[in-house]
PDB file of C-alpha atoms in Angstrom:
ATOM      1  CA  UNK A   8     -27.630 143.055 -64.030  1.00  0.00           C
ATOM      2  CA  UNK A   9     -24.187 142.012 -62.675  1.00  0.00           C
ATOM      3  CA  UNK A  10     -24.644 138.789 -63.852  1.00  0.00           C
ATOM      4  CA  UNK A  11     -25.380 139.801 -67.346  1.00  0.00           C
ATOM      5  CA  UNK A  12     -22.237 142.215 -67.191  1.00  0.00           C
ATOM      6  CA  UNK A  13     -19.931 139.812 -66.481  1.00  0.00           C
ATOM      7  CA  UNK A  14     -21.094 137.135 -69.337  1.00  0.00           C
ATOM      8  CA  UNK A  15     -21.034 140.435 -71.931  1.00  0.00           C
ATOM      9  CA  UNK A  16     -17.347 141.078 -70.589  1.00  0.00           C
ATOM     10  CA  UNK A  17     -16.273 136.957 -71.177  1.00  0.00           C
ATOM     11  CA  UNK A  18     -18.002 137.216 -74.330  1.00  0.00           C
ATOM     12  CA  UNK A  19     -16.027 140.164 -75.666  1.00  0.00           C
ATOM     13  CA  UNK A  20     -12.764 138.475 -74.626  1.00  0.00           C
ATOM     14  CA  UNK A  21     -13.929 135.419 -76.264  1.00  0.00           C
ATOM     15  CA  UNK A  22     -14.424 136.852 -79.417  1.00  0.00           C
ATOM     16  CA  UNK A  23     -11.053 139.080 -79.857  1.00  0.00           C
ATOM     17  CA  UNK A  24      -9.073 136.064 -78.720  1.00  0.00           C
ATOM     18  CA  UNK A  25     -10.578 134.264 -81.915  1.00  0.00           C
ATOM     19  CA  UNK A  26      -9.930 137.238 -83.984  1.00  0.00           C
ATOM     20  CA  UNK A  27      -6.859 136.759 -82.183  1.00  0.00           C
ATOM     21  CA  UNK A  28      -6.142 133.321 -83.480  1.00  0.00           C
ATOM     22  CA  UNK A  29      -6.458 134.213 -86.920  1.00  0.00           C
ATOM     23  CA  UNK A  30      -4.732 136.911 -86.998  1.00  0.00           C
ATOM     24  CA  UNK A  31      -1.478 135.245 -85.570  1.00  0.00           C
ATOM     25  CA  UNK A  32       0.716 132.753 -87.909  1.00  0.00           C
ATOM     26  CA  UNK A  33       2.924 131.452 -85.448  1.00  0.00           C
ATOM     27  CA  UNK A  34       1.339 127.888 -84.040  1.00  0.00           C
ATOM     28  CA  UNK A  35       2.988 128.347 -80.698  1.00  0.00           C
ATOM     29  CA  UNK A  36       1.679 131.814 -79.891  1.00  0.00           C
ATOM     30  CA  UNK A  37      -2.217 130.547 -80.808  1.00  0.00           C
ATOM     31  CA  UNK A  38      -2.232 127.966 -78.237  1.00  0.00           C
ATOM     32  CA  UNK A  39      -2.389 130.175 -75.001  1.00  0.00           C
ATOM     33  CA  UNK A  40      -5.236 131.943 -76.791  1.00  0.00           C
ATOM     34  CA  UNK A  41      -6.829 128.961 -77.352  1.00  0.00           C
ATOM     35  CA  UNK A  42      -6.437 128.219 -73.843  1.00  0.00           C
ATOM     36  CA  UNK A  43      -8.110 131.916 -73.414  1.00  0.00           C
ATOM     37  CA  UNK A  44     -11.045 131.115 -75.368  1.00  0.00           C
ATOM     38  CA  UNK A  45     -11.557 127.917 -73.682  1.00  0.00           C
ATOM     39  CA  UNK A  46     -11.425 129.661 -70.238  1.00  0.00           C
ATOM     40  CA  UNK A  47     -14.079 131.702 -71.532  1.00  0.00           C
ATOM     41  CA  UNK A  48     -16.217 128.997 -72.810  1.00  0.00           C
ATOM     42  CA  UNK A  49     -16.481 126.926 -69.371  1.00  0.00           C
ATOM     43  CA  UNK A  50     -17.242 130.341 -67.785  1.00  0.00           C
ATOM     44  CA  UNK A  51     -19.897 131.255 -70.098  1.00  0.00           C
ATOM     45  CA  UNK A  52     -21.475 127.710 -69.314  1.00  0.00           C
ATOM     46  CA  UNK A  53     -21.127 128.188 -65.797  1.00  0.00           C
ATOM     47  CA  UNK A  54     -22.659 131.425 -65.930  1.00  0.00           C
ATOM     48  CA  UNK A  55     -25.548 130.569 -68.495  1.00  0.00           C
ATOM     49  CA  UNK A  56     -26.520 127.351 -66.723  1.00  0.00           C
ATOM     50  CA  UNK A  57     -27.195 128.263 -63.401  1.00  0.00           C
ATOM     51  CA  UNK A  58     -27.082 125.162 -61.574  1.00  0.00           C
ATOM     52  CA  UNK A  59     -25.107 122.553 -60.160  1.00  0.00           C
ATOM     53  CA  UNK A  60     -25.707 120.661 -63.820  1.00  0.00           C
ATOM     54  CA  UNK A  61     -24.118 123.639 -65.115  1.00  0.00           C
ATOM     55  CA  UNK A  62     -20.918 123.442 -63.146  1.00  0.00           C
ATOM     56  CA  UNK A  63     -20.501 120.242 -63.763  1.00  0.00           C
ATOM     57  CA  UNK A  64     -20.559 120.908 -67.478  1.00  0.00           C
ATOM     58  CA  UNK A  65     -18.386 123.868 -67.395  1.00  0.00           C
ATOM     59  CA  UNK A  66     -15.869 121.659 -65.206  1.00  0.00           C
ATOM     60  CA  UNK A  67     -15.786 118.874 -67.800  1.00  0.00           C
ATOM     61  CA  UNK A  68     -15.381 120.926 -70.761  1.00  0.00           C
ATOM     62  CA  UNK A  69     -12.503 122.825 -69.202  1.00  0.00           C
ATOM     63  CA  UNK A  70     -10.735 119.456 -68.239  1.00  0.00           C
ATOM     64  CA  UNK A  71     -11.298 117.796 -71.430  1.00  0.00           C
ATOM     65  CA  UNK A  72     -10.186 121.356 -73.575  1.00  0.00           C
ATOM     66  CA  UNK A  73      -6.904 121.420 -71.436  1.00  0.00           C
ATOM     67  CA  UNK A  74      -6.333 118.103 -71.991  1.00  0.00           C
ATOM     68  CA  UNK A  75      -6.699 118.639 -75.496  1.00  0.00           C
ATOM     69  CA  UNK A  76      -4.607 121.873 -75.527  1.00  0.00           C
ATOM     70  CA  UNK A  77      -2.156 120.128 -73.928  1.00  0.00           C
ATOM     71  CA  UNK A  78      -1.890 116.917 -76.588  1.00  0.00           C
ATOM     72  CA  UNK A  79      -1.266 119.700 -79.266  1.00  0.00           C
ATOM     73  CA  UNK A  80       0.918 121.386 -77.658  1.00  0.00           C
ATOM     74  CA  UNK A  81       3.316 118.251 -77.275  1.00  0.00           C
ATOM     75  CA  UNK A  82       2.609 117.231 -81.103  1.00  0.00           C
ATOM     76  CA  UNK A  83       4.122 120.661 -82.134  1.00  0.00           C
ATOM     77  CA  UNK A  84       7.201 120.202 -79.587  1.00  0.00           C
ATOM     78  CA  UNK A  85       7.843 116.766 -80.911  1.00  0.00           C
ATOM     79  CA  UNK A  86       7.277 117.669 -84.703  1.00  0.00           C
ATOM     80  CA  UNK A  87      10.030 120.455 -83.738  1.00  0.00           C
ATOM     81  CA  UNK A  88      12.421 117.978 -82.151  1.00  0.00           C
ATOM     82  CA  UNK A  89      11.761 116.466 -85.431  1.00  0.00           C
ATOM     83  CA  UNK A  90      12.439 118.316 -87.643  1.00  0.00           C
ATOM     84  CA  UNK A  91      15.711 119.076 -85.789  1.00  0.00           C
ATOM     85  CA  UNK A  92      16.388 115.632 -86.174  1.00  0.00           C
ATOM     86  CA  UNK A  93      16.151 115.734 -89.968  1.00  0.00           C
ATOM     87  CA  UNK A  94      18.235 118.982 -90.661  1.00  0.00           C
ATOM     88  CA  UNK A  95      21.233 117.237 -88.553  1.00  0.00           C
ATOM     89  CA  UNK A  96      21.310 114.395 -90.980  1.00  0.00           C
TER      90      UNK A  96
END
């Protein structure tokens, strides 16, 4: 019962972050809700696969999302910088 409580909750807070994410226009603020729905992706593996199999999956997807998260996240900065770079001249 506790179990099942828990995965309804992470589900929940999945889905409003993606409403979330469409609902917002600016690219910077979507990324730390992507970051949100990933969290609740590896935790709904984690939760759904209830073995050591499972962990391991949860643990890879988070690494690889962040990772990911993280790339974009320096794409925007540098497409800022340049575009900086381009008014100045």
């Amino acid at each position: 019962m506790e179990s099942s409580l828990v995965t309804f909750v992470i589900g929940i807070v999945g889905i409003i972050s993606v409403i979330k994410v469409f609902l917002t226009k600016s690219r910077a603020l979507k990324l730390p809700i992507l970051c949100c729905i990933n969290f609740c992706i590896a935790a709904l593996i984690a939760l759904y696969i209830k073995s050591p199999m499972g962990a391991i999956a949860a643990v890879v997807y988070f690494i690889s999302s962040t990772v990911s998260s993280n790339a974009i996240a320096h794409t925007l900065g540098e497409l800022d910088k340049m575009d900086e770079f381009e008014k100045k001249r």
